[in-house]
Coordinates of C-alpha atoms and ligand atoms in Angstrom, one line a residue:
M186 CA 73.4 -16.1 24.2
I187 CA 69.8 -15.1 23.2
A188 CA 71.1 -14.6 19.6
E189 CA 72.7 -18.0 19.6
A190 CA 69.6 -19.8 20.9
K191 CA 67.5 -17.9 18.3
S192 CA 69.8 -19.1 15.5
L193 CA 69.6 -22.7 16.7
L194 CA 65.8 -22.5 16.6
Q195 CA 65.8 -20.9 13.1
S196 CA 68.1 -23.7 11.9
R197 CA 65.7 -26.4 13.2
T198 CA 62.4 -25.2 11.6
A199 CA 61.2 -23.0 8.8
L200 CA 58.2 -21.9 10.9
R201 CA 58.2 -18.5 12.4
P202 CA 55.5 -18.5 15.1
A203 CA 54.0 -15.3 16.6
I204 CA 52.4 -17.2 19.5
G205 CA 54.2 -19.1 22.3
V206 CA 52.6 -21.4 24.8
V207 CA 54.1 -22.7 28.1
L208 CA 52.7 -25.9 29.4
G209 CA 52.8 -26.4 33.2
S210 CA 53.0 -29.5 35.4
G211 CA 51.1 -32.4 33.9
L212 CA 49.7 -30.2 31.1
G213 CA 52.1 -31.3 28.3
A214 CA 49.6 -33.0 26.0
F215 CA 48.9 -30.0 23.8
A216 CA 52.3 -30.3 22.1
D217 CA 51.1 -33.5 20.5
E218 CA 48.4 -31.6 18.6
L219 CA 50.9 -29.9 16.3
S220 CA 51.8 -31.0 12.8
D221 CA 55.0 -30.4 10.9
R222 CA 56.7 -30.6 14.3
A223 CA 60.2 -29.7 15.1
E224 CA 60.9 -31.1 18.6
I225 CA 64.0 -29.5 20.2
P226 CA 65.2 -30.8 23.5
Y227 CA 66.1 -28.0 25.9
A228 CA 69.6 -29.4 26.3
E229 CA 70.3 -28.7 22.6
I230 CA 69.5 -25.0 22.8
P231 CA 72.5 -22.8 23.9
G232 CA 71.9 -21.2 27.3
W233 CA 68.4 -22.8 27.8
P234 CA 67.9 -24.2 31.3
V235 CA 67.0 -27.8 31.4
S236 CA 64.0 -28.4 33.6
T237 CA 64.3 -31.1 36.3
A238 CA 60.8 -31.2 37.7
V239 CA 58.8 -34.4 37.3
G240 CA 55.9 -33.9 34.9
H241 CA 58.0 -31.5 32.8
A242 CA 59.1 -33.0 29.5
G243 CA 61.8 -30.4 28.7
K244 CA 61.5 -29.7 25.0
L245 CA 60.4 -26.9 22.7
V246 CA 58.0 -28.0 20.1
V247 CA 57.5 -25.7 17.1
G248 CA 54.7 -26.8 14.8
N249 CA 51.4 -25.9 13.1
L250 CA 48.1 -25.9 14.8
D251 CA 46.1 -26.4 11.6
A252 CA 47.6 -23.5 9.7
L253 CA 48.8 -21.5 12.6
P254 CA 52.5 -21.8 13.6
V255 CA 53.0 -21.9 17.4
A256 CA 56.0 -22.5 19.7
V257 CA 55.2 -24.7 22.6
M258 CA 57.3 -25.2 25.7
A259 CA 56.6 -28.6 27.2
G260 CA 58.1 -27.9 30.7
R261 CA 59.6 -24.8 32.1
P262 CA 62.4 -23.9 34.5
H263 CA 61.5 -22.9 38.0
L264 CA 63.2 -20.7 40.6
Y265 CA 62.8 -23.5 43.2
E266 CA 65.1 -25.7 41.0
G267 CA 67.8 -23.2 41.8
Y268 CA 67.7 -21.4 38.5
S269 CA 68.4 -17.7 38.7
P270 CA 65.5 -15.3 37.7
A271 CA 67.5 -14.6 34.5
Q272 CA 67.6 -18.3 33.6
V273 CA 63.9 -18.7 34.3
V274 CA 63.0 -15.9 31.8
F275 CA 65.7 -16.8 29.2
P276 CA 63.2 -19.0 27.2
V277 CA 60.7 -16.2 26.9
R278 CA 63.4 -13.8 25.8
V279 CA 64.6 -16.3 23.1
L280 CA 61.0 -16.8 21.9
H281 CA 60.6 -13.0 21.6
A282 CA 63.9 -12.9 19.6
F283 CA 62.5 -15.7 17.4
G284 CA 59.4 -13.5 16.6
V285 CA 56.9 -14.5 19.3
R286 CA 54.7 -11.6 20.4
S287 CA 51.9 -13.3 22.3
M288 CA 52.5 -15.7 25.2
V289 CA 50.0 -18.1 26.7
F290 CA 51.2 -19.5 30.1
T291 CA 49.6 -22.4 31.8
N292 CA 50.4 -23.7 35.3
A293 CA 49.3 -25.9 38.1
A294 CA 48.1 -24.1 41.1
G295 CA 46.5 -24.5 44.5
G296 CA 43.0 -23.2 44.9
I297 CA 42.5 -20.6 47.7
N298 CA 39.2 -19.0 46.7
G299 CA 36.4 -21.3 48.1
S300 CA 34.4 -21.1 44.9
L301 CA 37.1 -23.1 43.1
E302 CA 37.5 -26.9 43.1
Q303 CA 40.0 -29.4 42.1
G304 CA 40.1 -29.4 38.3
S305 CA 38.9 -25.8 37.9
L306 CA 40.6 -23.6 35.3
V307 CA 41.2 -20.0 36.3
L308 CA 42.0 -17.1 34.0
I309 CA 44.7 -15.2 35.7
S310 CA 43.7 -11.5 35.8
D311 CA 46.7 -10.3 37.9
H312 CA 49.5 -11.6 40.1
I313 CA 51.2 -10.9 43.4
N314 CA 55.0 -11.5 43.2
L315 CA 56.1 -13.2 46.4
Q316 CA 59.0 -15.0 44.9
G317 CA 61.5 -12.7 46.5
S318 CA 63.1 -11.8 43.2
N319 CA 62.4 -9.9 40.0
P320 CA 64.0 -11.0 36.7
L321 CA 64.6 -7.4 35.7
A322 CA 66.8 -6.6 38.7
G323 CA 70.3 -5.6 37.7
P324 CA 71.3 -3.4 34.7
N325 CA 68.4 -2.9 32.4
E326 CA 68.7 -4.4 28.9
D327 CA 67.5 -1.3 27.1
L328 CA 67.2 -3.3 23.8
L329 CA 64.6 -5.5 25.5
G330 CA 62.5 -2.9 27.2
P331 CA 62.3 0.0 29.7
R332 CA 63.9 0.2 33.1
F333 CA 60.5 0.6 34.9
P334 CA 57.9 -1.4 32.9
D335 CA 54.2 -0.7 33.6
M336 CA 52.4 -3.8 35.0
S337 CA 48.9 -2.4 35.3
E338 CA 47.6 -4.8 32.6
A339 CA 50.2 -7.5 32.8
Y340 CA 47.5 -10.0 31.6
S341 CA 45.9 -8.5 28.5
R342 CA 42.3 -7.5 29.2
H343 CA 41.5 -8.1 25.6
Y344 CA 43.0 -11.6 25.5
R345 CA 41.0 -12.4 28.7
E346 CA 37.8 -11.3 26.9
L347 CA 38.7 -13.6 24.0
A348 CA 39.4 -16.4 26.4
K349 CA 36.1 -16.0 28.2
S350 CA 34.2 -16.2 24.9
V351 CA 36.0 -19.4 24.1
A352 CA 35.3 -20.9 27.5
T353 CA 31.7 -20.0 27.2
E354 CA 31.4 -21.6 23.8
L355 CA 33.0 -24.7 25.1
C356 CA 30.9 -24.7 28.3
I357 CA 34.1 -24.5 30.4
F358 CA 33.8 -22.8 33.8
M359 CA 36.7 -20.3 33.9
P360 CA 36.4 -17.5 36.4
E361 CA 39.1 -14.9 36.7
G362 CA 41.5 -14.9 39.6
V363 CA 44.6 -13.4 41.1
Y364 CA 47.7 -15.6 41.2
A365 CA 50.1 -15.5 44.1
G366 CA 53.6 -16.5 42.9
M367 CA 55.7 -18.3 45.6
L368 CA 59.3 -19.5 45.5
G369 CA 58.5 -23.0 46.7
P370 CA 59.4 -25.8 46.6
S371 CA 57.6 -26.5 49.8
Y372 CA 53.8 -26.0 49.6
E373 CA 52.4 -23.3 51.7
T374 CA 51.4 -23.5 55.4
P375 CA 47.7 -23.0 56.3
A376 CA 48.7 -19.7 57.9
E377 CA 50.4 -18.6 54.6
I378 CA 47.3 -19.5 52.7
R379 CA 45.1 -17.4 55.1
F380 CA 47.6 -14.5 54.5
L381 CA 47.4 -15.0 50.7
R382 CA 43.6 -15.1 50.8
T383 CA 43.6 -11.9 52.9
I384 CA 45.8 -10.0 50.4
G385 CA 43.5 -11.0 47.5
A386 CA 45.0 -14.1 46.0
D387 CA 42.6 -16.7 44.5
V388 CA 45.2 -19.3 43.4
V389 CA 48.8 -20.0 44.4
G390 CA 51.7 -21.5 42.5
M391 CA 55.5 -21.5 42.0
S392 CA 55.9 -20.3 38.4
T393 CA 54.7 -17.9 35.8
V394 CA 55.3 -14.6 37.6
A395 CA 58.9 -14.0 36.5
E396 CA 58.1 -15.0 32.9
V397 CA 55.1 -12.7 32.8
I398 CA 57.3 -9.8 34.1
A399 CA 59.9 -10.5 31.4
A400 CA 57.2 -10.8 28.7
N401 CA 55.6 -7.4 29.7
H402 CA 59.1 -5.8 29.7
M403 CA 59.4 -6.8 26.1
G404 CA 55.9 -5.6 25.2
M405 CA 54.5 -9.0 24.6
K406 CA 50.8 -9.7 25.2
V407 CA 50.1 -12.3 27.9
L408 CA 47.3 -14.7 28.7
A409 CA 47.6 -17.2 31.6
V410 CA 45.5 -20.0 32.8
S411 CA 45.9 -21.9 36.1
C412 CA 44.7 -25.4 36.5
V413 CA 43.6 -25.9 40.1
T414 CA 45.3 -29.2 40.8
N415 CA 44.5 -29.2 44.5
M416 CA 42.9 -27.0 47.1
A417 CA 45.6 -25.0 49.0
A418 CA 46.8 -26.0 52.4
G419 CA 44.2 -25.7 55.1
I420 CA 41.4 -24.9 52.5
S421 CA 40.7 -28.6 52.4
E422 CA 41.8 -31.1 55.1
R423 CA 43.8 -33.1 52.7
K424 CA 47.5 -33.1 52.4
I425 CA 49.0 -32.0 49.1
N426 CA 51.3 -34.1 47.1
H427 CA 52.9 -33.7 43.7
D428 CA 51.3 -37.0 42.3
E429 CA 47.9 -35.5 42.9
V430 CA 49.0 -32.3 41.1
L431 CA 50.0 -34.4 38.1
E432 CA 46.9 -36.5 38.2
T433 CA 44.6 -33.5 38.2
G434 CA 46.6 -32.0 35.4
A435 CA 46.1 -35.2 33.4
A436 CA 42.3 -35.1 34.1
V437 CA 41.8 -31.6 32.7
R438 CA 44.2 -32.1 29.8
D439 CA 41.5 -32.7 27.2
T440 CA 39.6 -29.6 28.3
L441 CA 42.7 -27.5 28.2
V442 CA 43.7 -28.8 24.7
K443 CA 40.2 -28.0 23.4
F444 CA 40.4 -24.6 24.9
L445 CA 43.8 -23.8 23.4
R446 CA 42.8 -25.2 20.0
M447 CA 40.0 -22.7 19.8
L448 CA 41.7 -19.8 21.5
L449 CA 45.1 -19.5 19.7
P450 CA 43.7 -18.8 16.2
R451 CA 41.6 -16.0 17.8
L452 CA 44.6 -14.4 19.4
D453 CA 46.4 -14.6 16.1
R454 CA 43.6 -13.0 14.2
D455 CA 43.6 -10.3 16.7
E456 CA 47.2 -9.5 16.0
A457 CA 46.7 -9.3 12.3
Ligands
HPA639 N1 50.8 -24.4 46.1 C1 51.8 -23.9 45.3 N2 52.0 -24.4 44.1 C2 51.2 -25.3 43.6 C3 50.1 -25.8 44.4 C4 49.9 -25.3 45.7 O1 49.0 -25.7 46.5 N3 49.5 -26.8 43.6 C5 50.2 -26.8 42.4 N4 51.2 -25.9 42.4

């Protein structure tokens, strides 16, 4: 199925990107920046799960960012939609087969660390997998990677350094933080957030973790950025709703676009 999906992508564009970007809830704007675009609705790609969450467009956009070819997923599948872990990581595996070697993930997240505020961007330094599953469970696909992949630098230290320089140059506050990945779809209880804070999480969300595990399995380099769309349950008195998550995403959109525009060419140069 991966091979079929790869063939479909190859038939739709002559571009062969080495960098992939996944845009989270409310963060889809970056795809509009690309020229020479091929827009491929997920429904047209064999085996590709079709995202149902509001705020997720559901298409793969392959295009040029100036002269740099990139593959951008506007919307992603989530475990809480009922997709299996294998389905959730299928797109990353297809992008790898298509030639992508570096992945940049973005997501919407709740802020746990008190130094964060709504609208903050956080460079994910590590994660805690509390989703109750691992996409590598089951027989190992030896062609993709090893049975027991190392996760001690799941989020490339070097990419984080590059990202920090870009953030500094653009005067964007972007501290590092640990991402706790939950299954969802309910937001956390205040007790759960106290637990997550105790075990060292700075932000919490319902995506990214499975994809990052699959990307590391295949030896891809990973960078990930959370947009703090709301303070987590009990950190602020306010209730959390998905509209607020989308609104905050929209408010930081321009900042994130500027950041990715400057960052991606540097990641590429680094690979050369
Ligand atoms: N919790 C989990 N996932 C989220 C949140 C949250 O508070 N905000 C955005 N995604």
